[in-house]
mmCIF file of C-alpha atoms in Angstrom:
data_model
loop_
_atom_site.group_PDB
_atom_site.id
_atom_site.type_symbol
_atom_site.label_atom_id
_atom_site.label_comp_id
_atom_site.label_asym_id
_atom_site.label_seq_id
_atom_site.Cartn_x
_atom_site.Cartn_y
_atom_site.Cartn_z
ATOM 1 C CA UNK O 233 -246.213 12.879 -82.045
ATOM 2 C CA UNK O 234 -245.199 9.928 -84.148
ATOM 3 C CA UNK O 235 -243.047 6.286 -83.462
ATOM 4 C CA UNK O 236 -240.832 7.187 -86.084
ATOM 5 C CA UNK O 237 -238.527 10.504 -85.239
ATOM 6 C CA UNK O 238 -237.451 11.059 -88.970
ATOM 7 C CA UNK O 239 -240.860 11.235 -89.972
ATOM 8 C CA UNK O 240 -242.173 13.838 -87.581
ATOM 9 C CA UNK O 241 -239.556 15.780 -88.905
ATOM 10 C CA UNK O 242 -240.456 15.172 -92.221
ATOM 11 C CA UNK O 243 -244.167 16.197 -91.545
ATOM 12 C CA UNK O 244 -243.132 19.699 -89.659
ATOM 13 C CA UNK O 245 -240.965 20.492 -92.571
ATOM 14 C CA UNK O 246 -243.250 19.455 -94.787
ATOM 15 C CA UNK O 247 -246.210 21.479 -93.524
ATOM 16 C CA UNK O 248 -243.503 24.317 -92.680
ATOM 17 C CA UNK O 249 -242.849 24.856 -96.459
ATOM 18 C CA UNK O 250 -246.168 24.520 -97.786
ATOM 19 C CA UNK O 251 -247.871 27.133 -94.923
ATOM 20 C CA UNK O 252 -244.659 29.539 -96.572
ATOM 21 C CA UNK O 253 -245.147 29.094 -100.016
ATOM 22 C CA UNK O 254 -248.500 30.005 -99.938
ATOM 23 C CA UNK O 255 -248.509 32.569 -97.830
ATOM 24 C CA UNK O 256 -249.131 31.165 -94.421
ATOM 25 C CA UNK O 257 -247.956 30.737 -91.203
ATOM 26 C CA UNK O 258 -247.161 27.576 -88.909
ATOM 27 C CA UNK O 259 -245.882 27.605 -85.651
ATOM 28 C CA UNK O 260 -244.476 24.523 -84.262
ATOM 29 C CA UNK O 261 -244.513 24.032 -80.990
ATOM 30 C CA UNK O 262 -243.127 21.539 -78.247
ATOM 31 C CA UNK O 263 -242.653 18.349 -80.399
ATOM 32 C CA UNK O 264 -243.271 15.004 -78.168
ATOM 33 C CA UNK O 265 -240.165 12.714 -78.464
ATOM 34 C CA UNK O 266 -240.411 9.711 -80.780
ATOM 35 C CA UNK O 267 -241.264 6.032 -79.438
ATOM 36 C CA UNK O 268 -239.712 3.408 -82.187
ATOM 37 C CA UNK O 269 -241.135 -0.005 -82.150
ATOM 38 C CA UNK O 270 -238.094 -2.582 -80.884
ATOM 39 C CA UNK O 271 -237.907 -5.772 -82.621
ATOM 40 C CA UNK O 272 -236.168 -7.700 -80.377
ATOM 41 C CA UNK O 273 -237.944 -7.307 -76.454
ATOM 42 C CA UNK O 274 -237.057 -9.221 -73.418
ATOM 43 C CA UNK O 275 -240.543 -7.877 -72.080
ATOM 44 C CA UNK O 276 -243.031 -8.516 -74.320
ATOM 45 C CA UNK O 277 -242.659 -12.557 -74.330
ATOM 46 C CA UNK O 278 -242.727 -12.521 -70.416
ATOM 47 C CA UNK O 279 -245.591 -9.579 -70.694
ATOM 48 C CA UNK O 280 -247.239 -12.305 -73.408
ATOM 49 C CA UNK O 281 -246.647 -15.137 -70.695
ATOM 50 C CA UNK O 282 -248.470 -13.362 -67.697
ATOM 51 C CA UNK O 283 -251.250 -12.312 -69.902
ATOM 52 C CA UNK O 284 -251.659 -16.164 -70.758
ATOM 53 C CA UNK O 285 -252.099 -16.804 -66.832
ATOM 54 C CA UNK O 286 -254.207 -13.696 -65.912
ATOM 55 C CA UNK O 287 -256.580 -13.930 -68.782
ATOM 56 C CA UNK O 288 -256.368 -17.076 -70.828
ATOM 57 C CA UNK O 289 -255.384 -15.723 -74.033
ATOM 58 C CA UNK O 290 -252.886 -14.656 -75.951
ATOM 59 C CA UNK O 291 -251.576 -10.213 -75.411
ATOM 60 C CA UNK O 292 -252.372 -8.636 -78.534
ATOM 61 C CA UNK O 293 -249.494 -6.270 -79.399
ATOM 62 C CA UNK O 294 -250.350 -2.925 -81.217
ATOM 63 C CA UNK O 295 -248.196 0.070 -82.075
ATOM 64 C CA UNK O 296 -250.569 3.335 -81.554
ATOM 65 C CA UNK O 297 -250.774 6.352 -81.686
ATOM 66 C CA UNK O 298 -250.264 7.114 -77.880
ATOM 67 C CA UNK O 299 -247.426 6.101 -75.393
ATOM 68 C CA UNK O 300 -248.189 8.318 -72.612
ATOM 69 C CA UNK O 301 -244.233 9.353 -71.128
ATOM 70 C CA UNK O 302 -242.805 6.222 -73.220
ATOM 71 C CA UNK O 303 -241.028 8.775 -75.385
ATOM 72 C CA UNK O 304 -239.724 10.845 -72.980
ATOM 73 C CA UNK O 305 -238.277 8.019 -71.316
ATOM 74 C CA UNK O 306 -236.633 6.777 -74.801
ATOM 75 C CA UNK O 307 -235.251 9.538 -75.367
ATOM 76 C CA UNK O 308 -233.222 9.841 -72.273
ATOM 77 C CA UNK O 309 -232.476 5.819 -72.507
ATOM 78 C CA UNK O 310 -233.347 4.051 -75.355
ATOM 79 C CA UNK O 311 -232.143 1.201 -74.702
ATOM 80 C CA UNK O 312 -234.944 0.557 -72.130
ATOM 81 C CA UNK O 313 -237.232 -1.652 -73.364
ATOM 82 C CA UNK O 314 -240.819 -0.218 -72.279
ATOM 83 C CA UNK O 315 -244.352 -1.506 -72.889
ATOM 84 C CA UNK O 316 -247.585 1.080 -72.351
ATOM 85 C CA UNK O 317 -250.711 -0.393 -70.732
ATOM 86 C CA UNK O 318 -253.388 0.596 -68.323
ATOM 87 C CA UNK O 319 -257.147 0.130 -67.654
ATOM 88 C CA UNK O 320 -259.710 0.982 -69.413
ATOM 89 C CA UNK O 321 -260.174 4.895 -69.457
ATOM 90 C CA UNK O 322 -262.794 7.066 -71.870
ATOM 91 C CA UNK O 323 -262.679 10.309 -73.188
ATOM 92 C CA UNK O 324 -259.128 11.349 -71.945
ATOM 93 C CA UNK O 325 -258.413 15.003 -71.572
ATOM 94 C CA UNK O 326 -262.033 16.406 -72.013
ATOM 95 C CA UNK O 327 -264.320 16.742 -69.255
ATOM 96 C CA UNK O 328 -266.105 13.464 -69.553
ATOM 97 C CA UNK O 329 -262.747 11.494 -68.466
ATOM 98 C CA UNK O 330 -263.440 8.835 -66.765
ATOM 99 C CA UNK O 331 -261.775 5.476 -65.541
ATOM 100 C CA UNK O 332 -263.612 2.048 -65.624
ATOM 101 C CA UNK O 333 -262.594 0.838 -61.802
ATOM 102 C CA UNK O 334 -262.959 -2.411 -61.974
ATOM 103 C CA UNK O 335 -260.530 -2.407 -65.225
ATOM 104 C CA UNK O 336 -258.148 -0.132 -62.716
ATOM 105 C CA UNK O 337 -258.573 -2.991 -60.296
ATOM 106 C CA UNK O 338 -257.518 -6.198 -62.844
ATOM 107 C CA UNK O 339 -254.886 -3.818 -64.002
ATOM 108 C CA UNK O 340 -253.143 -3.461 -60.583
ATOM 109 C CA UNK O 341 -253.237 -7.364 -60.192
ATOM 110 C CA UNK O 342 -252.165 -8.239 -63.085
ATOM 111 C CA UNK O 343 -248.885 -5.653 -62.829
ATOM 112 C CA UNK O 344 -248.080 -6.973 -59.495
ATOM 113 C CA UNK O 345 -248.135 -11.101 -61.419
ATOM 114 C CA UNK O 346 -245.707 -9.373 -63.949
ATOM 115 C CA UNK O 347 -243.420 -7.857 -61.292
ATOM 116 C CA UNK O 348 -243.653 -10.908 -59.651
ATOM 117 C CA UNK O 349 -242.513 -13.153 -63.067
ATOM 118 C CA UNK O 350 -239.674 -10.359 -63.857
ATOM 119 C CA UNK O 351 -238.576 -10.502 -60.501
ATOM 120 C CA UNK O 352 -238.459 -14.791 -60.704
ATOM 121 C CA UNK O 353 -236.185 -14.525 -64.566
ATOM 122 C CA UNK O 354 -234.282 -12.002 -63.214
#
């Protein structure tokens, strides 16, 4: 996975030639489709502007390494512009998953004030 396509390419080729020159082998599989970072968003200043409301501060905007179906979704359209959030979950994929539901509660409330707002500049 990576937000830049070009240099997940770079990194499979890269670790392509060096497994072959010294005598290795790598196998790459299924790559996940790149999520690039948009400048310019309609979303995030009315995402920024709900967040205000709900919590009282300011959303703190990260690029990480994670997206959940974002890329898939760019890939097919990227001109959609697509923010990833969610409550607060621990240890995802392992057995110990689990999902804070209180976090799972604020989350659905606060989607349904952004849906709202999108809905109003719309």
């Amino acid at each position: 996975r990576s937000s830049k396509e070009d240099q997940k390419m770079w990194f499979a080729n890269l670790s392509l030639s060096l497994t072959e020159k010294y005598g290795g082998q790598c196998v790459i599989g299924r790559m996940y489709p790149a999520w690039e970072y948009k400048r310019e968003s309609e979303l995030r200043p009315c995402f920024d502007a709900v967040h205000k409301e709900f919590y009282g501060t300011c959303a703190n905007f990260a690029s990480i390494h994670a997206g959940l179906e974002c890329g898939i979704f760019y890939e097919k359209k990227p001109e959609l512009d697509m923010i990833s959030i969610g409550p607060d979950m621990r240890d995802i994929h392992t057995p110990n998953e689990s999902l804070n539901v209180e976090s799972a509660i604020r989350f659905y409330k606060f989607i349904e004030k952004l849906v709202e707002r999108i809905a109003l500049e719309k």
